[in-house]
Coordinates of C-alpha atoms and ligand atoms in Angstrom, one line a residue:
X30 CA 185.8 319.0 101.7
X31 CA 186.2 315.6 100.1
X32 CA 189.3 313.5 100.1
X33 CA 192.1 314.9 98.0
X34 CA 192.4 313.1 94.6
X35 CA 195.7 311.4 93.9
X36 CA 196.9 310.0 90.6
X37 CA 200.2 308.4 89.7
X38 CA 202.0 307.1 86.6
X39 CA 205.3 305.7 85.5
X40 CA 207.6 306.9 82.8
X41 CA 211.1 305.6 82.0
X42 CA 211.8 303.6 85.2
X43 CA 211.6 300.1 86.5
X44 CA 208.4 300.2 88.5
X45 CA 210.5 299.8 91.7
X46 CA 209.2 303.1 93.1
X47 CA 205.6 301.9 92.9
X48 CA 206.7 298.6 94.4
X49 CA 208.2 300.6 97.3
X50 CA 204.9 302.4 97.6
X51 CA 203.2 299.0 98.0
X52 CA 205.8 298.1 100.6
X53 CA 204.1 300.4 103.1
X54 CA 201.9 297.3 103.7
X55 CA 198.9 297.9 105.9
X56 CA 199.6 301.7 106.0
X57 CA 198.2 301.8 102.5
X58 CA 194.8 301.4 104.2
X59 CA 195.5 304.7 106.0
X60 CA 196.4 306.4 102.7
X61 CA 193.1 305.2 101.2
X62 CA 191.3 306.6 104.2
X63 CA 193.0 310.0 103.7
X64 CA 193.0 310.2 99.9
X65 CA 190.9 309.2 96.9
X66 CA 193.3 307.1 94.8
X67 CA 192.4 307.7 91.1
X68 CA 194.5 306.7 88.1
X69 CA 197.6 304.6 88.8
X70 CA 199.5 301.8 86.9
X71 CA 197.9 299.4 89.4
X72 CA 194.3 300.6 89.2
X73 CA 191.8 300.4 86.3
X74 CA 191.7 304.2 85.7
X75 CA 194.8 305.0 83.6
X76 CA 194.6 308.8 83.1
X77 CA 194.2 311.6 85.7
X78 CA 190.6 313.0 85.8
X79 CA 190.0 315.6 83.1
X80 CA 188.5 317.7 85.9
X81 CA 191.8 317.6 87.7
X82 CA 193.4 315.9 90.7
X83 CA 195.0 317.4 93.8
X84 CA 198.3 315.4 93.7
X85 CA 200.1 313.8 90.7
X86 CA 203.0 311.5 91.3
X87 CA 205.4 310.5 88.5
X88 CA 208.0 307.8 88.7
X89 CA 210.7 307.5 86.0
X90 CA 212.7 309.8 83.7
X91 CA 211.6 311.4 80.4
X92 CA 213.1 309.3 77.6
X93 CA 210.8 309.7 74.7
X94 CA 207.9 311.7 73.3
X95 CA 205.3 309.5 75.0
X96 CA 206.8 310.2 78.4
X97 CA 206.7 313.9 77.6
X98 CA 202.9 313.7 76.8
X99 CA 202.2 311.8 80.0
X100 CA 204.2 314.2 82.1
X101 CA 202.5 317.3 80.5
X102 CA 199.0 315.8 80.9
X103 CA 199.7 315.1 84.6
X104 CA 201.1 318.5 85.1
X105 CA 198.1 320.2 83.4
X106 CA 195.7 318.1 85.5
X107 CA 197.2 318.2 89.0
X108 CA 197.8 320.9 91.5
X109 CA 200.9 319.5 93.1
X110 CA 203.3 317.3 91.1
X111 CA 205.7 314.9 92.9
X112 CA 208.8 313.5 91.3
X113 CA 209.1 310.0 92.9
X114 CA 212.6 308.4 92.9
X115 CA 216.0 309.2 91.4
X116 CA 214.9 308.6 87.8
X117 CA 212.3 311.3 88.1
X118 CA 214.4 313.6 90.3
X119 CA 217.6 313.6 88.2
X120 CA 217.4 311.0 85.4
X121 CA 218.8 308.1 87.4
X122 CA 219.7 304.8 85.7
X123 CA 218.0 305.6 82.4
X124 CA 220.1 308.7 82.0
X125 CA 223.2 306.4 81.5
X126 CA 221.8 306.1 78.0
X127 CA 222.9 309.7 77.4
X128 CA 226.5 308.5 77.1
X129 CA 225.6 307.1 73.7
X130 CA 223.6 308.3 70.7
X131 CA 220.1 307.2 70.4
X132 CA 221.0 305.2 67.3
X133 CA 223.7 303.4 69.2
X134 CA 221.3 302.6 72.1
X135 CA 218.7 301.3 69.8
X136 CA 221.2 299.1 67.8
X137 CA 222.5 297.7 71.1
X138 CA 219.0 296.9 72.3
X139 CA 217.4 295.5 69.2
X140 CA 220.2 294.3 67.0
X141 CA 223.5 293.6 68.8
X142 CA 222.4 291.9 72.0
X143 CA 223.8 288.4 72.3
X144 CA 220.3 286.9 72.5
X145 CA 219.2 288.6 69.2
X146 CA 219.3 286.5 66.0
X147 CA 220.0 287.9 62.5
X148 CA 216.4 289.0 62.1
X149 CA 216.8 291.7 64.8
X150 CA 215.9 295.2 63.6
X151 CA 215.1 298.5 65.2
X152 CA 211.3 299.0 65.4
X153 CA 210.2 301.8 63.1
X154 CA 206.4 301.8 63.3
X155 CA 205.3 305.4 63.0
X156 CA 202.9 305.1 66.0
X157 CA 205.9 304.4 68.3
X158 CA 207.1 307.1 70.6
X159 CA 210.3 308.8 69.4
X160 CA 213.3 308.4 71.8
X161 CA 214.8 311.6 73.1
X162 CA 217.7 312.5 75.4
X163 CA 216.9 311.2 78.9
X164 CA 215.9 314.0 81.2
X165 CA 214.7 314.6 84.7
X166 CA 211.0 315.4 85.1
X167 CA 211.8 319.0 86.1
X168 CA 213.5 319.5 82.7
X169 CA 210.1 319.0 81.0
X170 CA 207.5 320.3 83.5
X171 CA 207.6 322.2 86.8
X172 CA 207.8 319.9 89.8
X173 CA 206.6 320.8 93.4
X174 CA 208.0 318.0 95.5
X175 CA 211.1 315.9 95.0
X176 CA 211.4 312.5 96.6
X177 CA 214.9 311.0 95.8
X178 CA 215.9 307.4 96.4
X179 CA 216.2 304.3 94.3
X180 CA 213.6 303.5 95.3
X181 CA 212.6 305.9 98.1
X182 CA 211.9 304.1 101.3
X183 CA 208.3 303.0 101.9
X184 CA 208.4 305.0 105.2
X185 CA 209.3 308.1 103.3
X186 CA 206.6 307.5 100.6
X187 CA 204.0 307.0 103.4
X188 CA 205.1 310.3 105.0
X189 CA 204.9 312.2 101.7
X190 CA 201.5 310.8 100.8
X191 CA 200.1 311.4 104.3
X192 CA 201.3 315.0 104.4
X193 CA 200.0 315.8 100.9
X194 CA 196.7 314.1 101.7
X195 CA 196.3 316.4 104.7
X196 CA 197.1 319.5 102.7
X197 CA 200.7 320.0 103.8
X198 CA 203.9 320.1 101.6
X199 CA 206.2 317.4 102.9
X200 CA 209.8 318.1 103.7
X201 CA 212.0 315.3 102.4
X202 CA 215.3 315.7 104.3
X203 CA 217.4 314.1 107.0
X204 CA 216.6 310.5 107.7
X205 CA 213.9 310.6 105.1
X206 CA 216.7 310.6 102.5
X207 CA 217.7 307.2 103.7
X208 CA 216.9 304.3 101.4
X209 CA 217.7 300.7 100.9
Ligands
LIG320 S1 214.4 305.4 91.0 FE1 215.2 303.3 91.1 S2 213.4 302.1 91.7 FE2 212.6 304.1 91.0 S3 212.1 303.7 88.8 FE3 214.2 304.5 88.9 S4 215.5 302.7 88.9 FE4 213.5 302.0 89.5

């Protein structure tokens, strides 16, 4: 049997969970020995293989129709889906937007910010994703493994990846719930 294929992507988040993944330093060489790293935001391949991958990892919440498409494609193409970080697990920081209407949020971001001049307007290109209520990943697709933390500790991410790469479902509990 070859190495398990692993893909990752980010949705509505800050990239901090992927930065924490890189924080595992030289242990990333161990992960590369155990797993075949496919599409990620930091590799050239940008979509999980059409023939499928063993593990899919998603950082970030679902905040628009594009996030939904990315999550659904990853779910369709992976055997085990991991929600990485608080945003993916329960909505996290992006979910604070749910206290406001989408119109209010867009006006604040594109029109009312102190640094925006009078030409500011809400983008309306039809090709843009449509904002939605912010949701956790599991509200859109079934999730198999939850890794909370903002971001999760690099030690925990290493543990999760090493377990999955060896065909085991990681148990994220106890001191593995500690994060900085
Ligand atoms: S969980 Fe924290 S570190 Fe990860 S994407 Fe969300 S805000 Fe960033």
